[in-house]
PDB file of C-alpha atoms in Angstrom:
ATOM      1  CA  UNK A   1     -44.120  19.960  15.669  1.00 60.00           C
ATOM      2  CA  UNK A   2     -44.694  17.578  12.595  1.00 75.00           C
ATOM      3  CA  UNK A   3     -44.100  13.895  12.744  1.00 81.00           C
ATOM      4  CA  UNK A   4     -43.594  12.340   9.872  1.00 86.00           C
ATOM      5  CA  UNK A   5     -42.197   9.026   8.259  1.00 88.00           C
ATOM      6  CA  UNK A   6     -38.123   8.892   7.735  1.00 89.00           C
ATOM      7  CA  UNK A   7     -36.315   6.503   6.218  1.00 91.00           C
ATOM      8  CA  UNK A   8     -32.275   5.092   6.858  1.00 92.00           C
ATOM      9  CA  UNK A   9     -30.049   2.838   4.933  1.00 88.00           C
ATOM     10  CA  UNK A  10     -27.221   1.093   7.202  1.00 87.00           C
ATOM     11  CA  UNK A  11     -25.152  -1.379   5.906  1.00 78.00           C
ATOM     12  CA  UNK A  12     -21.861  -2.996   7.860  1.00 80.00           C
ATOM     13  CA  UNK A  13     -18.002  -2.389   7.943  1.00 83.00           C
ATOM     14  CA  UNK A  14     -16.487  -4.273   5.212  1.00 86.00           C
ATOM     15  CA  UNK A  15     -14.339  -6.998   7.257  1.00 85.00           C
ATOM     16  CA  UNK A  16     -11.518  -8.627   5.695  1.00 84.00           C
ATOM     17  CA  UNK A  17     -11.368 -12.760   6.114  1.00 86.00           C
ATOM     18  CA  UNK A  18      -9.030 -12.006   9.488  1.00 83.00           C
ATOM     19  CA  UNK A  19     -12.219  -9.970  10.595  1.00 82.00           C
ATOM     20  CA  UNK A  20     -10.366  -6.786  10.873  1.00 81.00           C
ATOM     21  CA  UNK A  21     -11.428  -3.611   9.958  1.00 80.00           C
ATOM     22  CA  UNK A  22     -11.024  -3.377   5.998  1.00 78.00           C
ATOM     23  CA  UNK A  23      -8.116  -0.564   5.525  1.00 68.00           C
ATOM     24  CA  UNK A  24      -5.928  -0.578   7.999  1.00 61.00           C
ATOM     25  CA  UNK A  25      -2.155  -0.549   6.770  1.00 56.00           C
ATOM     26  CA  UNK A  26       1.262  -0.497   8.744  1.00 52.00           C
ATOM     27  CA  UNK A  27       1.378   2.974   7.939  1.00 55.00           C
ATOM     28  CA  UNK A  28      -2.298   3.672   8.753  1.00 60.00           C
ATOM     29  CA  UNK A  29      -5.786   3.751   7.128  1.00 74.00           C
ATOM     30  CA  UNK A  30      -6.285   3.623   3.440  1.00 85.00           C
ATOM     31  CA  UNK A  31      -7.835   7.149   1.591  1.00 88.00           C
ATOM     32  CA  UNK A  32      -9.195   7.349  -1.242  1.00 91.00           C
ATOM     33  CA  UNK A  33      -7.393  11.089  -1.823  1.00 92.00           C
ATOM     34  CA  UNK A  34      -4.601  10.885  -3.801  1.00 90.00           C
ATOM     35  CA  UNK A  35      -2.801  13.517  -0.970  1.00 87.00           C
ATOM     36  CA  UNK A  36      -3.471  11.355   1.391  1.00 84.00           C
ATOM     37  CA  UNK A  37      -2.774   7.710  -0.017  1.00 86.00           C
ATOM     38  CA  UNK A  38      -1.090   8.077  -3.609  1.00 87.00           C
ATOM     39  CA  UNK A  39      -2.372   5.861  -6.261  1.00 91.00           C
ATOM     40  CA  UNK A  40       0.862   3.628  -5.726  1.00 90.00           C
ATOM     41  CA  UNK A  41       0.229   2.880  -2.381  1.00 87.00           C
ATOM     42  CA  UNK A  42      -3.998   2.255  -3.207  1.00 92.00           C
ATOM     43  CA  UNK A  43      -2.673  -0.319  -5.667  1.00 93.00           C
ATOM     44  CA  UNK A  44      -0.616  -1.997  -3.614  1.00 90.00           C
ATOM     45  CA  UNK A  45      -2.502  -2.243  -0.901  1.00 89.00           C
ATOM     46  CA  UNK A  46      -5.375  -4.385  -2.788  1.00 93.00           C
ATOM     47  CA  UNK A  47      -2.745  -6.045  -4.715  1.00 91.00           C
ATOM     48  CA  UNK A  48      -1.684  -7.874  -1.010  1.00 88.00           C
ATOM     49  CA  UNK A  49      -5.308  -8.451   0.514  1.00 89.00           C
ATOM     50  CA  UNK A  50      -5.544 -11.721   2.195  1.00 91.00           C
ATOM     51  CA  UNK A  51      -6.150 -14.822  -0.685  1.00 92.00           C
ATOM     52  CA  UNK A  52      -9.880 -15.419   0.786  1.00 92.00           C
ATOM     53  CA  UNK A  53     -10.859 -12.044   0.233  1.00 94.00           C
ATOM     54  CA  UNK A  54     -10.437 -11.646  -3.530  1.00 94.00           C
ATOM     55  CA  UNK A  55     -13.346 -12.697  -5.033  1.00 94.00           C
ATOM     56  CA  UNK A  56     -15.671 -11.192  -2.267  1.00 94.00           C
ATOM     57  CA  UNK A  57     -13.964  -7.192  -2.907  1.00 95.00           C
ATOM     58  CA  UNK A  58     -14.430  -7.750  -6.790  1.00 95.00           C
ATOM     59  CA  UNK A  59     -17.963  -8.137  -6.415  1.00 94.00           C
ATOM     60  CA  UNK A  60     -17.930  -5.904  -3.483  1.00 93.00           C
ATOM     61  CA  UNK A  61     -16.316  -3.265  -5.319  1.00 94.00           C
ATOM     62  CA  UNK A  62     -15.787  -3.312  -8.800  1.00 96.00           C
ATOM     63  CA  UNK A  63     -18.007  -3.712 -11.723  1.00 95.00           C
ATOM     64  CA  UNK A  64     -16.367  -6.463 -13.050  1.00 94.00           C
ATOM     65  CA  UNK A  65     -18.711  -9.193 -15.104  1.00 94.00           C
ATOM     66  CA  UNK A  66     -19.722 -11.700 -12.906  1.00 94.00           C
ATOM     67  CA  UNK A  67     -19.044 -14.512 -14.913  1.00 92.00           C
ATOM     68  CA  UNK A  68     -15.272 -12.950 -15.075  1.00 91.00           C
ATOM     69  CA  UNK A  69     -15.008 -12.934 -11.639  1.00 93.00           C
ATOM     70  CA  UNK A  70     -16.243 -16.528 -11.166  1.00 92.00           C
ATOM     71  CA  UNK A  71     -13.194 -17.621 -13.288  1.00 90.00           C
ATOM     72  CA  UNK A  72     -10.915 -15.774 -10.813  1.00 90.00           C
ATOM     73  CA  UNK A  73     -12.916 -17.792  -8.010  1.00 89.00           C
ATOM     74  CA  UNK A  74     -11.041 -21.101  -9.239  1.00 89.00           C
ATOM     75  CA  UNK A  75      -7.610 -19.927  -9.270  1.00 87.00           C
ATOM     76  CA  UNK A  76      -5.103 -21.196  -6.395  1.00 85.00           C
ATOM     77  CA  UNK A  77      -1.991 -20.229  -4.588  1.00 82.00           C
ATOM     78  CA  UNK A  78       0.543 -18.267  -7.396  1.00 81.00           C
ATOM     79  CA  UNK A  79      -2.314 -17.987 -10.316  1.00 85.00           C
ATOM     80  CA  UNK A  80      -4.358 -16.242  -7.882  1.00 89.00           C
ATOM     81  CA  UNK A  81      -1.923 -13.104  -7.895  1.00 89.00           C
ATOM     82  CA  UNK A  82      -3.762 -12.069 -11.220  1.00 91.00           C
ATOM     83  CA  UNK A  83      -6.784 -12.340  -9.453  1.00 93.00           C
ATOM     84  CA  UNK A  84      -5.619  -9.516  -7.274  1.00 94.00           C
ATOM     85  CA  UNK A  85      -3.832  -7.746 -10.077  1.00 93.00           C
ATOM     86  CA  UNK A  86      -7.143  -7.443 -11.473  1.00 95.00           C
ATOM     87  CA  UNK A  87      -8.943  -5.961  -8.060  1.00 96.00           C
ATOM     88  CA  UNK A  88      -5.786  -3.633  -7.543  1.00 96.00           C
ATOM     89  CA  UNK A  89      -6.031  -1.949 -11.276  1.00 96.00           C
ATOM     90  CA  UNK A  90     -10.024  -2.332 -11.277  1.00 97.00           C
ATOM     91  CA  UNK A  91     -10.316  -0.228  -8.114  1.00 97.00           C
ATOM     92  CA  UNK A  92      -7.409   2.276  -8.675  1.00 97.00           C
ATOM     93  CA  UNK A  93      -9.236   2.378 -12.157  1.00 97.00           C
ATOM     94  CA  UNK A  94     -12.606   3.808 -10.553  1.00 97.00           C
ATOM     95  CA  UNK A  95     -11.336   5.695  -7.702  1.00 97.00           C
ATOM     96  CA  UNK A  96      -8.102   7.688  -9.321  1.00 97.00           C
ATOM     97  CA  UNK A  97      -8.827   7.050 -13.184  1.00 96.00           C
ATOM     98  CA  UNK A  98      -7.413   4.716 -15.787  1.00 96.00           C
ATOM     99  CA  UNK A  99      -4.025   6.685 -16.344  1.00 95.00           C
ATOM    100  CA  UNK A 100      -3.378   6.772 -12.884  1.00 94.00           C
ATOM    101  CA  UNK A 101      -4.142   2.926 -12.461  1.00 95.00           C
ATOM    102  CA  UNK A 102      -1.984   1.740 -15.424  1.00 93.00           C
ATOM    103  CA  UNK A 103       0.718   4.031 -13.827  1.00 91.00           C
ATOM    104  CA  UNK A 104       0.337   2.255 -10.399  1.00 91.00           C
ATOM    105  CA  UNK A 105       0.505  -0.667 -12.065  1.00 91.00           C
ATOM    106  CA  UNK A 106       3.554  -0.139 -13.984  1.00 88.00           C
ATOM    107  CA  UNK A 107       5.533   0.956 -10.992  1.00 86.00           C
ATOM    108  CA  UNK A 108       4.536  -1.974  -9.208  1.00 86.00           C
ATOM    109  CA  UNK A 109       5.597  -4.069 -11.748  1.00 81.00           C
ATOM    110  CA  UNK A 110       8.950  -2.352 -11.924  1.00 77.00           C
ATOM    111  CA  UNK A 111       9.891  -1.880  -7.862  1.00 74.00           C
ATOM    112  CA  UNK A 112       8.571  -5.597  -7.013  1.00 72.00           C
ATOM    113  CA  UNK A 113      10.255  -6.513 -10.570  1.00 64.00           C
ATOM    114  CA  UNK A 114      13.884  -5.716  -9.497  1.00 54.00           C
ATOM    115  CA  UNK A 115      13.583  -2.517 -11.007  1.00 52.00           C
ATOM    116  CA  UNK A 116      13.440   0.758  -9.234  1.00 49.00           C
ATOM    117  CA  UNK A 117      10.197   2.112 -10.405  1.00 51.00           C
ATOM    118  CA  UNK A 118      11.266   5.264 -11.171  1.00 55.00           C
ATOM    119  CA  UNK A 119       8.881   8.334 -10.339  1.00 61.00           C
ATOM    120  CA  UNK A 120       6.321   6.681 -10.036  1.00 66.00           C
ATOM    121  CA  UNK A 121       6.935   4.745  -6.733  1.00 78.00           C
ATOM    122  CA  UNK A 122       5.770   7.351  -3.819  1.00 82.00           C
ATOM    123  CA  UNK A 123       9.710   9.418  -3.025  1.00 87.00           C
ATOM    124  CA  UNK A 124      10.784  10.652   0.039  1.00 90.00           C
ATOM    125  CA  UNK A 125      13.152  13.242   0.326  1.00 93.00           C
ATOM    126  CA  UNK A 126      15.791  13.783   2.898  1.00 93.00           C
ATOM    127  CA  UNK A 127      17.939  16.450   3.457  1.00 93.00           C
ATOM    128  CA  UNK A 128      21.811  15.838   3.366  1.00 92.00           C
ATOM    129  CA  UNK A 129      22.091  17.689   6.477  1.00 92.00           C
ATOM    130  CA  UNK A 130      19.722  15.886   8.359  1.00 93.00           C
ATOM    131  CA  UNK A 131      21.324  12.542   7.307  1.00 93.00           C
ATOM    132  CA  UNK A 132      25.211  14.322   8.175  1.00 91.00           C
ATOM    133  CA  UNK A 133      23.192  14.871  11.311  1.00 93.00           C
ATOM    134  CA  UNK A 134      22.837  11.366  12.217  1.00 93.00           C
ATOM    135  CA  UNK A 135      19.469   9.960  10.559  1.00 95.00           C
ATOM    136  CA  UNK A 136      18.375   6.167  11.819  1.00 95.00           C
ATOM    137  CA  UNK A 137      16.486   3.994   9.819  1.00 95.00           C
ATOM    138  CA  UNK A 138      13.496   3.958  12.419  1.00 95.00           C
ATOM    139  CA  UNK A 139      13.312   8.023  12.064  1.00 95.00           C
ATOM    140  CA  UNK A 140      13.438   7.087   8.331  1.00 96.00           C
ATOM    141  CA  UNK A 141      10.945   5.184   8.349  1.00 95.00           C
ATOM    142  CA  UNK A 142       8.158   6.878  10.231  1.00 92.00           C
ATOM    143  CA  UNK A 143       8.838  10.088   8.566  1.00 92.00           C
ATOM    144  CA  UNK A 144       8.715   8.656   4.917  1.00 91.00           C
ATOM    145  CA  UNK A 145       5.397   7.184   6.040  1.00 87.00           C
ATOM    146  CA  UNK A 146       5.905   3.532   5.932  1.00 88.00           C
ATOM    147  CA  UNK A 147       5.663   3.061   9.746  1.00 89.00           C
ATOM    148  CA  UNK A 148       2.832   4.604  11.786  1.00 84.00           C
ATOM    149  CA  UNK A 149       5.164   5.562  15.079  1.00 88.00           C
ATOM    150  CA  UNK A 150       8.972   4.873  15.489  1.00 91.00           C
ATOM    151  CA  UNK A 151       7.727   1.876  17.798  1.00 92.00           C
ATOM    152  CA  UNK A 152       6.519   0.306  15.167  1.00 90.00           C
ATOM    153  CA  UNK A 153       9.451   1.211  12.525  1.00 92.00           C
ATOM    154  CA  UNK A 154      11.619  -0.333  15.489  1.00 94.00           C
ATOM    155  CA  UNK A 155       9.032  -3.399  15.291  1.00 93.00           C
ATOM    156  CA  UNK A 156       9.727  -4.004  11.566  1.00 92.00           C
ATOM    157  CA  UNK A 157      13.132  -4.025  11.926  1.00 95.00           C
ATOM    158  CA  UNK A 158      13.289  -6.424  14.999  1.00 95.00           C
ATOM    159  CA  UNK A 159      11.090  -8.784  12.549  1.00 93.00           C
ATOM    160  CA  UNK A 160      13.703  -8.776  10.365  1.00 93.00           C
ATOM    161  CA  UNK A 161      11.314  -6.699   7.830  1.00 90.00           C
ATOM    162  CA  UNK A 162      13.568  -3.834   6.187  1.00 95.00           C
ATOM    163  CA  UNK A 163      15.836  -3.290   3.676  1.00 93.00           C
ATOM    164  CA  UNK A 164      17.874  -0.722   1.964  1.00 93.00           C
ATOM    165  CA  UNK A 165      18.329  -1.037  -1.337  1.00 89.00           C
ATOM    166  CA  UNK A 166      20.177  -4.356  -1.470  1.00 88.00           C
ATOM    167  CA  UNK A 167      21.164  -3.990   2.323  1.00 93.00           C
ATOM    168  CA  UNK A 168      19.097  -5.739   5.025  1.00 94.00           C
ATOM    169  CA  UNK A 169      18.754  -3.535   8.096  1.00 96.00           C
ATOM    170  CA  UNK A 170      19.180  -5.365  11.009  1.00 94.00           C
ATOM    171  CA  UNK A 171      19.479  -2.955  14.432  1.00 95.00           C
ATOM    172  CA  UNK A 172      16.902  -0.405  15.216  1.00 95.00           C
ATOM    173  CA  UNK A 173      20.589   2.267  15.927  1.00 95.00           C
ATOM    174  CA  UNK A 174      21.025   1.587  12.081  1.00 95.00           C
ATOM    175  CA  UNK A 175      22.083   4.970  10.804  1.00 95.00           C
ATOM    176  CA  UNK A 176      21.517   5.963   6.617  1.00 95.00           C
ATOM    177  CA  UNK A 177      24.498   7.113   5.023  1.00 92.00           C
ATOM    178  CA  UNK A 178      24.500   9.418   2.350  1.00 92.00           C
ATOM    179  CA  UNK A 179      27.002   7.369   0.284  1.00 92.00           C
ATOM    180  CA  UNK A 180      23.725   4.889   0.224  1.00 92.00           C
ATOM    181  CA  UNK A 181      21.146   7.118  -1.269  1.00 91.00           C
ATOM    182  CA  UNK A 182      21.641   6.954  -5.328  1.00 89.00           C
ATOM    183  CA  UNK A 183      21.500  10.004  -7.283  1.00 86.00           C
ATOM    184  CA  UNK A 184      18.299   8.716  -8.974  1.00 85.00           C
ATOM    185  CA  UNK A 185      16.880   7.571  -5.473  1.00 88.00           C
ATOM    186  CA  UNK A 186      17.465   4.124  -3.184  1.00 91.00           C
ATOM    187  CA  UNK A 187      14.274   1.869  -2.764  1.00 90.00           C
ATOM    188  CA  UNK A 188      13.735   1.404   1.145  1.00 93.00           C
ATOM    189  CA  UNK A 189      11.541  -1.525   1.576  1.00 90.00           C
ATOM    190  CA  UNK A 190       9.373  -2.199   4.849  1.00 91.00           C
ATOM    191  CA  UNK A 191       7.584  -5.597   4.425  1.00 83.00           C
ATOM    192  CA  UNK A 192       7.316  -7.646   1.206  1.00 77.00           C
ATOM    193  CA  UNK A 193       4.113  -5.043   0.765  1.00 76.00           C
ATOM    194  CA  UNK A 194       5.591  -0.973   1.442  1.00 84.00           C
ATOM    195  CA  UNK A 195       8.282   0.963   0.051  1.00 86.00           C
ATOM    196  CA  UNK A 196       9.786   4.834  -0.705  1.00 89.00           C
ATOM    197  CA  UNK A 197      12.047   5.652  -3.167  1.00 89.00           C
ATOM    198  CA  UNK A 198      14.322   8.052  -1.085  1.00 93.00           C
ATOM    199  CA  UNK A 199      16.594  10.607  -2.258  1.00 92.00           C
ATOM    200  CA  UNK A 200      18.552  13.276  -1.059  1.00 92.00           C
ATOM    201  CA  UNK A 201      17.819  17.047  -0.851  1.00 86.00           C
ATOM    202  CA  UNK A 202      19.251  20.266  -0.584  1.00 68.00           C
TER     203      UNK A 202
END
């Protein structure tokens, strides 16, 4: 039996200004694998944080110039959304690679734009049998991944919270139609924040 001098390095959770656990989504925690949270999703995740965290995560966790970040540190209300344009695409950047950020960044740009996004928004595919079957929205939504359990898909609807394509869905025994899914996909929104591109299957 030795004894002999060790040494540990702790540091804390990173909180956000709330002082919940940094992370935490509708549809669960953030990765940083691609399989598990797609590069789309990353982005748009620190695209949303809370206004009085942006400056403290691009010190916390880029590399951006300091002196760069102090000019984001005066920006207010709408000119602060390039503020977190600029943490979004700086982290994607360093955790999934440059391509992958200006692709996140692109379909972001496109979905939240009016667009559709094409590809590159995160799909979800259905079968047409399953939605000839009777699919509702709340199924819909927990099993394309934007709500954690069909309590809280039926949550997000109840708040008023979901849309389908131009359609607002408004009961939780809201039923998809396959006349509503386009043949290049049909954007379902959860939030302001969260949204599939779903299309139909074999």
């Amino acid at each position: 039996f030795h004894q002999a001098e060790t040494y540990a390095l702790t540091f804390p959770l990173i909180t956000t200004a709330s002082g919940a656990k940094m992370g935490k989504t509708a549809a669960g925690a953030v990765w940083l694998s691609a399989e598990r949270t797609s590069p789309f999703d990353f982005y748009q995740y620190f695209v949303n944080v809370d206004d009085r965290d942006v400056v403290r995560f691009l010190k916390l966790l880029t590399f951006m110039p300091m002196g760069e970040i102090a000019r984001y540190a005066t920006l207010e209300g709408a000119e602060l959304r390039s503020a977190k344009q600029a943490l979004a695409f700086a982290i994607t950047e360093i955790v999934h690679g440059r391509e992958a950020a200006e692709k996140a960044q692109g379909a972001a740009q496109a979905a939240f734009g009016g667009g559709g996004g094409g590809d590159l928004v995160p799909t979800y595919s259905v079968a047409k049998a399953t939605v000839s079957a009777g699919l509702k929205s709340v199924d819909l939504l927990h099993l394309s991944g934007l709500a954690a359990s069909k309590s809280a898909a039926r949550r997000l609807v109840e708040q008023g919270g979901v849309r389908l394509g131009e359609r607002k869905v408004t009961s939780v025994d809201d039923q998809l139609a396959e006349a509503e899914v386009a043949a290049e996909g049909t954007l379902l929104h959860a939030g302001k924040k969260h949204l599939r591109r779903i299309v139909l299957g074999g």
